[in-house]
Coordinates of C-alpha atoms and ligand atoms in Angstrom, one line a residue:
M611 CA -30.3 27.7 34.2
K612 CA -28.0 30.1 32.5
A613 CA -25.0 31.8 35.4
S614 CA -25.5 28.1 37.5
W615 CA -22.6 28.1 39.5
L616 CA -23.5 30.8 41.3
V617 CA -25.5 28.1 43.4
P618 CA -25.2 29.2 47.3
V619 CA -21.7 28.5 48.6
T620 CA -23.8 26.0 51.5
F621 CA -24.9 24.0 49.3
A622 CA -21.7 22.3 48.7
L623 CA -21.1 21.9 52.5
V624 CA -24.3 19.5 52.5
P625 CA -22.7 16.7 53.5
V626 CA -22.6 13.4 51.2
V627 CA -23.4 9.9 52.4
I628 CA -21.0 8.0 50.4
P629 CA -22.7 4.5 50.8
A630 CA -20.2 1.8 52.7
T631 CA -17.9 0.3 49.1
A632 CA -16.1 -2.5 49.4
F633 CA -12.6 -3.2 50.1
A634 CA -11.0 -4.5 46.4
V635 CA -8.7 -7.3 46.5
N636 CA -5.8 -8.1 44.2
I637 CA -5.7 -11.6 42.7
Y638 CA -2.7 -13.0 41.2
P639 CA -3.1 -14.5 38.0
I640 CA -4.9 -11.2 36.8
D641 CA -8.2 -9.7 34.9
R642 CA -7.9 -11.7 31.3
A643 CA -4.7 -13.6 32.1
T644 CA -4.3 -16.9 28.7
M645 CA -2.7 -19.6 30.4
L646 CA -1.8 -23.1 28.8
T647 CA -3.1 -26.2 30.6
G648 CA -1.2 -27.7 32.9
G649 CA 1.2 -24.6 32.8
K650 CA 2.6 -23.8 36.7
F651 CA 1.5 -21.2 38.3
D652 CA 1.3 -19.3 41.5
F653 CA -1.9 -18.4 43.2
K654 CA -2.3 -15.2 44.5
V655 CA -4.8 -13.1 46.9
E656 CA -3.5 -9.7 48.6
F657 CA -7.1 -8.8 50.6
D658 CA -7.1 -5.0 52.1
K659 CA -6.9 -5.6 54.9
Q660 CA -5.9 -8.1 58.0
V661 CA -9.2 -10.6 57.5
D662 CA -10.5 -13.8 59.1
P663 CA -9.7 -16.6 57.3
A664 CA -12.7 -18.5 58.5
Q665 CA -14.6 -15.5 56.4
V666 CA -11.6 -16.4 53.6
S667 CA -13.7 -17.6 50.1
I668 CA -12.7 -18.2 47.0
K669 CA -14.3 -20.0 44.3
I670 CA -13.2 -20.7 40.9
N671 CA -16.0 -21.2 38.7
G672 CA -18.4 -21.7 41.7
K673 CA -16.6 -24.5 43.1
S674 CA -14.3 -24.2 46.0
Y675 CA -10.4 -23.4 44.8
Q676 CA -10.1 -26.6 48.0
Q677 CA -11.6 -28.4 44.9
V678 CA -9.6 -27.5 42.8
W679 CA -6.2 -27.4 43.5
S680 CA -5.0 -29.9 46.0
Q681 CA -2.0 -28.6 47.5
K682 CA -1.1 -27.0 50.3
S683 CA -2.7 -23.1 51.2
D684 CA -0.7 -20.8 52.8
F685 CA -3.1 -18.2 54.7
I686 CA -0.8 -14.6 55.7
K687 CA -2.7 -13.0 58.5
D688 CA -0.4 -10.3 58.3
E689 CA 2.0 -10.1 55.2
D690 CA 5.5 -8.4 55.0
G691 CA 4.7 -6.0 58.0
L692 CA 1.3 -4.4 55.9
N693 CA -1.2 -5.0 57.9
A694 CA -2.7 -6.9 55.5
S695 CA -3.8 -10.5 54.6
S696 CA -3.0 -12.8 51.8
V697 CA -3.5 -16.6 50.1
V698 CA -1.6 -18.2 48.0
I699 CA -0.9 -21.8 46.6
K700 CA 2.1 -22.4 44.7
N701 CA 2.9 -24.5 41.7
V702 CA -0.9 -24.9 40.4
D703 CA -1.9 -25.7 37.3
I704 CA -5.7 -25.8 35.2
A705 CA -6.3 -28.4 33.3
T706 CA -8.9 -28.5 30.8
P707 CA -9.3 -25.7 28.5
G708 CA -11.4 -23.5 29.4
D709 CA -13.1 -19.9 30.6
Y710 CA -12.6 -19.4 34.0
K711 CA -14.1 -16.7 37.1
V712 CA -12.3 -16.4 39.8
E713 CA -14.6 -15.0 43.2
V714 CA -13.0 -13.5 45.9
S715 CA -14.6 -12.4 49.3
A716 CA -13.6 -11.8 52.5
G717 CA -15.9 -10.2 54.8
D718 CA -16.7 -6.0 52.9
E719 CA -13.7 -7.0 50.8
N720 CA -14.1 -8.5 46.9
G721 CA -13.1 -8.5 43.8
T722 CA -13.1 -11.6 40.5
V723 CA -11.0 -11.6 37.9
S724 CA -11.8 -13.8 34.2
W725 CA -8.8 -16.2 33.1
S726 CA -9.8 -18.1 29.2
V727 CA -6.9 -21.7 29.8
Y728 CA -6.9 -23.2 26.2
Q729 CA -5.6 -26.4 24.6
T730 CA -2.5 -26.8 22.4
P731 CA -3.1 -28.9 18.9
K732 CA -2.2 -32.4 19.7
K733 CA -0.1 -32.7 16.7
R734 CA 2.9 -31.0 17.6
Q735 CA 3.6 -28.9 14.9
A736 CA 7.4 -27.7 14.9
K737 CA 10.7 -29.8 15.5
N738 CA 12.7 -27.0 16.6
V739 CA 12.2 -23.5 17.5
I740 CA 14.6 -20.3 17.3
L741 CA 13.6 -16.8 18.7
F742 CA 16.0 -14.0 17.2
I743 CA 15.4 -10.7 20.0
G744 CA 16.9 -7.7 18.5
D745 CA 16.9 -6.0 21.8
G746 CA 15.6 -2.6 21.1
L747 CA 15.5 -3.5 17.8
S748 CA 13.8 -0.8 15.9
V749 CA 12.7 -0.5 12.1
A750 CA 15.3 2.1 11.7
H751 CA 17.8 -0.5 12.7
R752 CA 16.5 -2.1 9.9
T753 CA 16.2 0.0 7.4
A754 CA 19.9 1.7 8.4
A755 CA 21.3 -1.7 8.9
R756 CA 19.9 -2.6 4.7
V757 CA 21.4 0.9 3.3
M758 CA 24.3 -0.4 4.6
S759 CA 25.0 -3.4 4.5
K760 CA 23.3 -4.2 0.6
G761 CA 23.7 -0.5 -0.8
I762 CA 20.5 1.1 -2.4
T763 CA 20.6 3.4 -5.9
E764 CA 18.2 4.8 -7.2
G765 CA 15.2 3.5 -4.4
K766 CA 15.7 0.6 -4.9
A767 CA 17.1 -1.3 -1.9
N768 CA 20.4 -3.7 -3.8
G769 CA 19.5 -6.9 -1.7
R770 CA 17.8 -7.8 1.3
L771 CA 18.2 -8.4 4.4
A772 CA 17.9 -12.0 5.9
I773 CA 14.7 -10.8 8.0
D774 CA 13.2 -9.7 5.3
D775 CA 12.2 -12.1 3.5
L776 CA 10.9 -14.2 6.3
T777 CA 7.4 -15.1 5.8
N778 CA 5.0 -13.7 8.2
M779 CA 5.1 -10.7 10.1
A780 CA 3.0 -9.0 12.6
F781 CA 2.8 -6.4 15.2
I782 CA 3.3 -6.5 19.1
G783 CA 2.3 -4.3 21.7
T784 CA 5.0 -4.1 24.7
S785 CA 3.4 -2.1 27.2
S786 CA 3.4 -3.5 31.5
T787 CA 0.6 -4.2 33.8
D788 CA 2.1 -0.9 35.0
S789 CA 3.3 1.1 33.0
I790 CA 2.6 2.2 28.9
A791 CA 6.7 1.9 28.8
A792 CA 7.8 -1.4 29.0
D793 CA 11.7 -2.5 30.0
S794 CA 12.9 -6.0 28.7
A795 CA 12.0 -7.8 31.4
N796 CA 8.5 -8.1 31.6
T797 CA 8.2 -7.4 28.0
M798 CA 10.8 -10.7 27.1
S799 CA 9.3 -12.3 30.3
A800 CA 5.8 -11.8 28.7
Y801 CA 7.2 -13.8 26.0
M802 CA 8.3 -16.8 27.7
T803 CA 5.1 -17.5 30.7
G804 CA 2.7 -16.1 28.4
H805 CA 1.7 -13.4 30.9
K806 CA 2.6 -9.3 31.0
S807 CA 4.2 -8.6 34.1
G808 CA 5.5 -4.8 35.7
V809 CA 8.5 -3.5 34.6
N810 CA 11.9 -4.5 36.2
A811 CA 10.9 -7.4 36.8
L812 CA 10.3 -12.1 35.0
G813 CA 8.2 -15.0 35.7
V814 CA 6.5 -13.1 37.9
Y815 CA 3.9 -10.8 38.7
V816 CA 4.1 -7.7 40.5
S817 CA 2.6 -8.5 43.8
R818 CA 3.3 -6.6 47.2
A819 CA 5.2 -9.2 48.6
K820 CA 9.0 -7.0 50.1
D821 CA 11.0 -10.6 49.0
S822 CA 12.0 -9.7 45.1
L823 CA 12.3 -13.4 45.4
N824 CA 8.4 -14.6 47.1
H825 CA 6.6 -12.8 44.0
P826 CA 3.5 -15.0 42.2
K827 CA 5.4 -17.4 39.6
Q828 CA 4.3 -18.4 35.8
E829 CA 6.4 -21.3 34.9
T830 CA 8.5 -20.3 31.6
L831 CA 9.2 -21.8 28.6
G832 CA 12.4 -23.2 29.3
E833 CA 11.4 -24.3 32.7
L834 CA 7.7 -26.2 30.3
I835 CA 10.3 -27.6 27.9
K836 CA 12.9 -28.8 30.2
R837 CA 9.9 -30.7 33.1
T838 CA 7.2 -31.7 30.2
T839 CA 10.2 -33.4 27.3
N840 CA 13.4 -33.7 26.6
M841 CA 14.2 -31.5 24.1
S842 CA 16.7 -29.3 24.3
V843 CA 16.5 -25.5 25.8
G844 CA 19.9 -22.7 24.4
V845 CA 20.5 -19.2 26.0
V846 CA 22.7 -18.0 23.1
S847 CA 23.4 -13.5 24.2
D848 CA 25.7 -11.3 23.7
A849 CA 25.2 -9.4 26.9
E850 CA 25.4 -10.6 30.7
L851 CA 23.2 -14.0 30.9
E852 CA 22.0 -12.9 33.3
D853 CA 20.9 -9.6 32.4
A854 CA 17.0 -9.6 31.3
T855 CA 15.9 -11.1 28.1
P856 CA 18.1 -14.0 28.6
A857 CA 17.6 -14.4 32.1
A858 CA 14.0 -14.5 31.0
V859 CA 13.9 -17.8 29.1
L860 CA 13.6 -19.3 33.1
S861 CA 13.5 -17.2 36.2
H862 CA 11.7 -15.3 38.3
T863 CA 12.1 -12.2 40.4
R864 CA 10.9 -8.6 40.6
R865 CA 14.1 -7.2 40.8
R866 CA 16.4 -8.6 37.3
A867 CA 19.2 -6.9 39.3
D868 CA 18.9 -10.4 41.2
K869 CA 21.9 -11.6 39.0
A870 CA 24.2 -13.7 41.7
E871 CA 20.5 -15.9 42.3
I872 CA 19.5 -15.6 38.6
V873 CA 22.5 -17.7 38.0
S874 CA 21.2 -20.4 40.7
M875 CA 17.9 -20.7 38.7
F876 CA 19.8 -21.3 35.7
Y877 CA 21.9 -23.7 36.9
D878 CA 18.9 -25.5 38.0
I879 CA 17.6 -26.0 35.3
K880 CA 20.5 -26.5 33.1
P881 CA 20.0 -25.7 29.7
D882 CA 22.4 -27.2 27.2
V883 CA 23.4 -24.9 25.6
L884 CA 24.7 -20.9 27.2
L885 CA 26.6 -18.7 25.6
G886 CA 27.0 -14.5 26.3
G887 CA 28.4 -12.7 28.5
G888 CA 28.7 -11.8 32.9
S889 CA 31.3 -14.5 34.1
A890 CA 31.1 -11.8 36.7
Y891 CA 28.5 -13.7 38.9
F892 CA 29.6 -17.2 37.9
L893 CA 32.7 -16.8 39.8
P894 CA 32.9 -17.1 44.1
E895 CA 34.1 -13.7 44.9
T896 CA 37.5 -14.2 46.1
T897 CA 38.0 -15.0 42.2
L898 CA 39.5 -11.0 40.4
G899 CA 36.5 -9.7 38.4
S900 CA 33.5 -11.5 40.9
K901 CA 30.4 -9.8 41.0
R902 CA 29.2 -12.6 43.8
K903 CA 29.2 -11.9 47.5
D904 CA 29.5 -15.4 48.5
N905 CA 32.4 -18.0 47.5
Q906 CA 30.0 -20.0 45.0
N907 CA 31.3 -21.0 42.1
Y908 CA 28.9 -22.3 39.5
I909 CA 32.1 -22.3 36.7
E910 CA 33.1 -25.2 39.1
R911 CA 29.5 -26.4 39.1
F912 CA 28.6 -26.7 35.7
Q913 CA 31.5 -28.4 35.2
K914 CA 30.9 -30.7 37.7
A915 CA 27.4 -31.3 36.2
G916 CA 29.0 -32.0 32.5
Y917 CA 29.2 -28.8 30.5
L918 CA 32.3 -27.9 28.4
L919 CA 34.0 -24.8 29.4
V920 CA 34.9 -22.4 26.4
T921 CA 36.0 -18.6 27.8
N922 CA 37.1 -17.6 24.3
A923 CA 36.1 -18.0 20.2
N924 CA 39.3 -19.8 19.4
E925 CA 37.5 -22.7 22.0
L926 CA 34.7 -21.7 20.6
K927 CA 35.2 -22.8 17.4
K928 CA 38.1 -25.9 18.5
Q929 CA 35.3 -27.7 21.0
G930 CA 31.7 -26.6 21.0
S931 CA 30.5 -28.0 18.7
S932 CA 31.4 -31.6 20.2
A933 CA 29.8 -30.9 23.5
D934 CA 27.1 -31.9 24.5
K935 CA 26.3 -29.8 27.0
L936 CA 28.0 -26.4 26.2
L937 CA 28.7 -23.6 28.7
G938 CA 30.7 -20.5 26.9
L939 CA 31.5 -17.3 29.1
F940 CA 33.7 -14.9 27.1
H941 CA 33.7 -11.7 29.0
T942 CA 32.7 -10.0 33.2
G943 CA 30.4 -8.4 31.8
N944 CA 28.5 -7.4 28.2
M945 CA 30.4 -8.3 25.9
D946 CA 31.9 -6.0 23.1
D947 CA 30.1 -4.0 19.9
V948 CA 30.8 -6.0 16.6
L949 CA 31.9 -2.2 15.2
D950 CA 34.6 -2.4 17.7
R951 CA 35.6 -6.1 17.6
R952 CA 36.4 -6.5 13.9
F953 CA 36.5 -3.3 12.8
L954 CA 37.6 -0.1 14.7
K955 CA 41.1 -0.3 15.9
N956 CA 40.9 1.0 19.4
D957 CA 41.2 0.0 23.1
V958 CA 38.1 -1.5 23.5
T959 CA 38.2 -5.3 23.4
K960 CA 41.9 -5.1 25.3
K961 CA 40.7 -6.9 28.2
F962 CA 38.5 -9.8 26.5
P963 CA 40.4 -9.5 22.9
D964 CA 38.7 -13.0 21.7
Q965 CA 35.5 -12.9 21.5
P966 CA 33.0 -14.6 19.6
D967 CA 30.6 -13.4 17.2
L968 CA 26.9 -13.5 17.6
T969 CA 26.8 -15.7 13.7
E970 CA 29.7 -17.6 16.1
M971 CA 28.0 -18.6 19.0
T972 CA 24.5 -18.9 16.9
Q973 CA 26.2 -21.4 14.6
T974 CA 27.8 -23.5 18.1
A975 CA 24.3 -23.4 19.4
L976 CA 22.4 -25.1 16.2
D977 CA 25.1 -27.5 16.5
V978 CA 25.4 -29.0 20.0
L979 CA 21.7 -28.6 20.3
S980 CA 20.2 -30.3 16.7
K981 CA 21.6 -33.3 17.9
N982 CA 19.3 -34.2 20.8
Q983 CA 16.0 -36.1 17.8
D984 CA 13.5 -34.9 19.6
G985 CA 14.5 -31.3 19.0
F986 CA 15.2 -28.0 20.5
F987 CA 14.2 -23.8 21.3
L988 CA 16.7 -21.4 21.2
M989 CA 16.7 -18.6 22.2
V990 CA 19.2 -16.0 20.3
E991 CA 19.6 -12.3 21.8
S992 CA 21.4 -9.4 19.8
A993 CA 21.6 -7.1 22.6
L994 CA 23.7 -4.9 22.3
I995 CA 21.0 -2.9 19.6
D996 CA 19.7 -1.9 22.8
K997 CA 22.7 -0.9 25.1
A998 CA 24.1 0.5 22.2
S999 CA 21.0 2.9 21.1
H1000 CA 20.6 3.8 25.0
P1001 CA 23.7 6.0 24.7
L1002 CA 22.7 6.8 21.2
D1003 CA 25.5 5.7 19.7
W1004 CA 23.5 4.0 16.2
E1005 CA 26.0 3.1 14.7
R1006 CA 26.7 0.6 17.0
A1007 CA 23.4 0.1 17.1
V1008 CA 23.2 -1.0 13.7
Y1009 CA 26.9 -3.1 13.1
N1010 CA 24.8 -5.1 15.9
T1011 CA 21.5 -5.5 13.7
I1012 CA 23.9 -6.1 10.5
M1013 CA 25.1 -8.9 13.3
L1014 CA 21.7 -10.5 14.4
D1015 CA 20.9 -10.8 11.2
Q1016 CA 23.6 -12.9 9.9
S1017 CA 22.7 -14.8 12.8
V1018 CA 19.2 -15.3 11.1
A1019 CA 20.6 -16.3 7.7
I1020 CA 22.4 -19.6 9.8
A1021 CA 19.3 -19.9 11.2
K1022 CA 17.7 -19.7 7.4
K1023 CA 20.1 -22.3 6.4
F1024 CA 19.9 -24.6 9.4
A1025 CA 15.9 -24.9 8.8
E1026 CA 16.6 -25.3 4.8
T1027 CA 17.7 -29.0 5.7
H1028 CA 15.9 -29.0 8.5
P1029 CA 12.2 -27.4 7.6
D1030 CA 10.4 -28.4 10.6
T1031 CA 11.9 -25.6 12.8
L1032 CA 10.5 -22.3 13.3
I1033 CA 12.4 -19.4 13.4
I1034 CA 10.6 -15.7 15.6
V1035 CA 12.4 -13.1 14.6
T1036 CA 11.4 -9.3 17.1
G1037 CA 12.6 -7.4 19.4
D1038 CA 11.2 -6.7 22.7
H1039 CA 10.4 -3.2 22.5
T1040 CA 11.8 -0.3 20.2
H1041 CA 13.5 2.8 20.7
G1042 CA 12.9 6.1 19.4
I1043 CA 15.3 6.2 16.4
S1044 CA 14.6 7.5 13.1
I1045 CA 16.5 8.4 9.7
I1046 CA 15.9 11.5 8.1
G1047 CA 18.4 12.1 5.1
T1048 CA 22.3 11.9 5.0
I1049 CA 25.5 14.0 6.7
D1050 CA 27.1 15.0 3.7
D1051 CA 31.1 16.1 4.9
D1052 CA 32.3 18.0 1.4
K1053 CA 28.5 20.3 1.7
P1054 CA 30.5 23.8 2.0
G1055 CA 31.2 25.2 6.1
N1056 CA 31.5 24.2 8.8
D1057 CA 28.3 24.2 10.4
M1058 CA 27.6 20.7 10.5
R1059 CA 24.1 21.1 11.2
E1060 CA 23.7 22.3 7.2
K1061 CA 25.6 19.5 6.0
V1062 CA 22.5 17.6 6.9
G1063 CA 20.3 16.6 3.9
V1064 CA 16.9 16.6 3.7
Y1065 CA 14.5 14.6 0.5
E1066 CA 16.1 15.6 -2.6
T1067 CA 18.8 17.6 -0.8
A1068 CA 19.6 13.4 1.1
G1069 CA 21.4 11.6 -2.0
Y1070 CA 22.3 8.4 -0.7
P1071 CA 25.3 7.9 1.1
N1072 CA 28.5 6.3 0.7
Y1073 CA 29.8 3.3 2.1
Q1074 CA 30.8 0.3 0.6
D1075 CA 31.1 -3.2 1.3
K1076 CA 34.4 -4.3 -1.3
N1077 CA 35.5 -7.2 0.8
G1078 CA 31.3 -8.6 0.9
D1079 CA 31.7 -9.7 4.4
G1080 CA 28.0 -7.7 4.8
Y1081 CA 28.9 -4.9 7.2
P1082 CA 30.4 -1.2 5.7
D1083 CA 34.0 -1.4 5.1
R1084 CA 34.5 2.0 6.9
V1085 CA 31.4 3.8 9.2
D1086 CA 33.4 7.1 8.7
V1087 CA 32.2 7.8 5.2
S1088 CA 31.8 11.8 3.8
K1089 CA 27.8 10.9 3.3
R1090 CA 26.4 9.6 5.6
L1091 CA 23.0 8.4 7.5
A1092 CA 21.5 11.4 8.9
V1093 CA 20.1 9.4 12.5
F1094 CA 18.8 11.0 14.9
F1095 CA 16.9 9.7 18.6
N1096 CA 13.7 11.8 19.4
N1097 CA 14.6 11.5 22.8
F1098 CA 17.9 12.2 24.4
P1099 CA 19.5 14.0 28.5
D1100 CA 21.5 16.7 27.1
H1101 CA 24.4 15.5 24.9
Y1102 CA 26.3 17.6 22.5
E1103 CA 25.6 16.4 18.9
I1104 CA 28.4 15.6 16.4
F1105 CA 27.3 14.0 13.0
R1106 CA 29.7 11.1 13.1
P1107 CA 30.3 7.9 14.2
K1108 CA 32.4 7.5 17.6
L1109 CA 35.3 5.5 16.9
D1110 CA 37.1 5.3 19.9
A1111 CA 34.7 4.2 22.1
R1112 CA 30.9 4.1 22.9
F1113 CA 29.3 7.8 23.1
V1114 CA 28.7 8.5 26.4
P1115 CA 25.9 11.5 25.7
A1116 CA 26.0 12.8 29.6
I1117 CA 27.9 12.4 32.8
Q1118 CA 26.3 13.8 36.3
N1119 CA 26.7 17.0 38.1
E1120 CA 27.1 17.3 41.8
K1121 CA 23.7 17.5 42.3
G1122 CA 23.1 14.4 40.9
E1123 CA 22.0 15.6 37.5
Y1124 CA 22.9 14.2 34.3
I1125 CA 24.8 17.4 31.5
A1126 CA 25.7 17.2 28.7
N1127 CA 29.6 15.6 28.6
A1128 CA 31.9 18.3 28.1
I1129 CA 34.6 15.1 26.1
Y1130 CA 32.6 16.0 22.5
K1131 CA 32.6 19.7 23.2
D1132 CA 35.5 21.0 20.8
I1133 CA 35.3 18.6 18.0
P1134 CA 34.6 20.6 14.7
G1135 CA 30.6 21.4 14.9
A1136 CA 30.2 19.6 18.2
V1137 CA 26.7 21.8 19.0
L1138 CA 24.5 21.1 22.4
R1139 CA 21.2 20.0 22.4
S1140 CA 19.4 20.2 25.0
G1141 CA 17.4 16.9 26.9
N1142 CA 14.4 16.9 27.0
L1143 CA 13.9 13.7 29.4
P1144 CA 14.3 14.3 33.2
R1145 CA 17.3 15.5 34.3
K1146 CA 18.3 12.1 35.5
S1147 CA 18.3 10.5 32.4
D1148 CA 21.5 9.6 31.8
T1149 CA 20.9 8.3 28.0
G1150 CA 18.0 8.1 25.9
V1151 CA 14.8 5.6 26.6
H1152 CA 13.3 2.8 25.5
S1153 CA 9.2 4.1 23.2
V1154 CA 6.4 3.1 22.9
D1155 CA 5.8 2.1 19.7
D1156 CA 4.9 -1.8 18.4
M1157 CA 7.2 -4.2 17.4
I1158 CA 7.4 -6.0 14.5
V1159 CA 7.9 -9.6 14.8
Q1160 CA 8.4 -12.1 11.7
A1161 CA 8.8 -15.1 11.2
S1162 CA 8.9 -18.6 8.4
G1163 CA 8.4 -22.3 9.2
P1164 CA 5.7 -24.3 10.3
G1165 CA 3.5 -21.9 13.1
A1166 CA 4.3 -18.8 11.9
E1167 CA 1.2 -18.4 9.9
R1168 CA -0.2 -17.6 13.6
F1169 CA 2.0 -14.0 13.2
H1170 CA -1.1 -11.2 11.3
G1171 CA -1.8 -7.9 12.5
Y1172 CA -1.6 -6.4 15.9
M1173 CA -0.8 -8.8 18.5
D1174 CA -0.3 -8.4 22.0
N1175 CA 3.8 -9.7 23.3
T1176 CA 1.2 -13.1 25.6
E1177 CA 0.3 -14.4 22.3
L1178 CA 4.1 -14.7 21.5
F1179 CA 4.2 -17.7 23.6
R1180 CA 0.7 -19.2 22.6
V1181 CA 2.3 -19.2 19.2
I1182 CA 5.8 -21.2 19.9
V1183 CA 3.9 -24.0 22.6
D1184 CA 1.3 -24.5 20.1
A1185 CA 3.8 -25.2 17.4
L1186 CA 5.7 -27.4 20.4
S1187 CA 2.1 -28.9 21.6
L1188 CA 3.8 -28.4 24.2
G1189 CA -0.5 -28.4 26.6
H1190 CA -0.7 -32.1 26.9
G1191 CA 1.7 -32.3 30.2
K1192 CA 4.5 -34.9 30.0
Q1193 CA 5.5 -35.9 26.1
E1194 CA 6.4 -39.4 26.2
Ligands
ZN129 ZN1 17.3 -0.8 27.4

């Protein structure tokens, strides 16, 4: 059959009869969803076109959905003007564990998904759960934190991080429903709901609804605990509290930027401790610094609901632990990097000179939450690891990693006297960051690239921690770690820490493209690096590499091998035995 490609062209023109195929429908929760017995969720079916409601059939394990759920279902004939019908039933659950097959049809449209519903053990294993999220935490951040904090000689670390000795460990896959690359919204959402979601989405599936607040929801861990137990809930972050990671503990929106709405969701659920930045979305628009578009004063509302308000480190220290309900807002936006707050004499912290450290927020949160005899769930985020990694500022990211580790040390100390505490430390996604050796200013010449030491020419850096605070006394030592990111916009590589403020690698030109920021151009040895990201990228991006999770305490043994990020939710609800409805 040589030269079979010479078949006459006319053959290709013979019309092919395509059999009438059925139209697919979208069903939420999606295929392969795993759910907790009694966990609340919104059920939604999206047909491809307008259908006749009389023809709609929705069966769950062969039973009509109306038999399974007594809640009112909404048939939407023409959803959002898309000329297509949907069925929505809000706030349902499944009480019996097992495998469920959902079959949907209407005319020539049909679809099937399978769900797995699990029950938690009857006996509660853990009284308290503390979840640490190092946003963007990658292996290189941890290695650099260990080297810079503890030192390393003749190949052996001179000390260990608090995270290093947590007993159990696993890899975590972070991809989202719509993309292999994830952001903090859907990754933290997977931890907090047990369901995968799409980029920028919090506590909802990404459906076709146009209103960002009208997508199918899944109950978050914060809501579940507040609905079914008397436990306390705490949310601590050095980002804005409305930022994706803290928001995911209890909010629902397709658009993580719905920050004013997220504050009202916090208010509805009322976690017992809220500490972080982001006061701009708590303040009415008439107040200087507010970012709200209305006159709601959420600071006042929280105070009226019995919260003690603290606004700086001194107040937190003096009064924080005495509170039963605590709201601490220490910055209008994200709080500042620990390198600027505690080690560099620059202008970064001028606006808010007395911000608490993540360690102090962690300790105070534990003081308040541990008053509850029914236990607590506390989420602590070291958010600025990510915020500094985006602009390729690895030194700030590593100092923020050391601060995370010192906060973990506080939790470990707490667990010594409260052994019924599960401590989990992970990130939500990684960054493309790696350590390759050292940079030695004392090598001859002015060409910084020639001062990069690799293999045997790297030797060891000369950081010192004489005062024993766990941080190198100086970040700008003469022989430093050589750390590089693998993805970046155009920028000037200056081979040195940025002492004035966080690095700003690229700025926008008149065409709206990001080009190297010329303020670094004349720094001796600076070299232009051409970006490898699309020109609309202003900073580095998240990587798809697996996350590492480490844990200690009751339930920690569940972390091993490779896990999906939705499984972290299951470990927590199992440890707290949350699948049995309202606890007495
Ligand atoms: Zn990020």
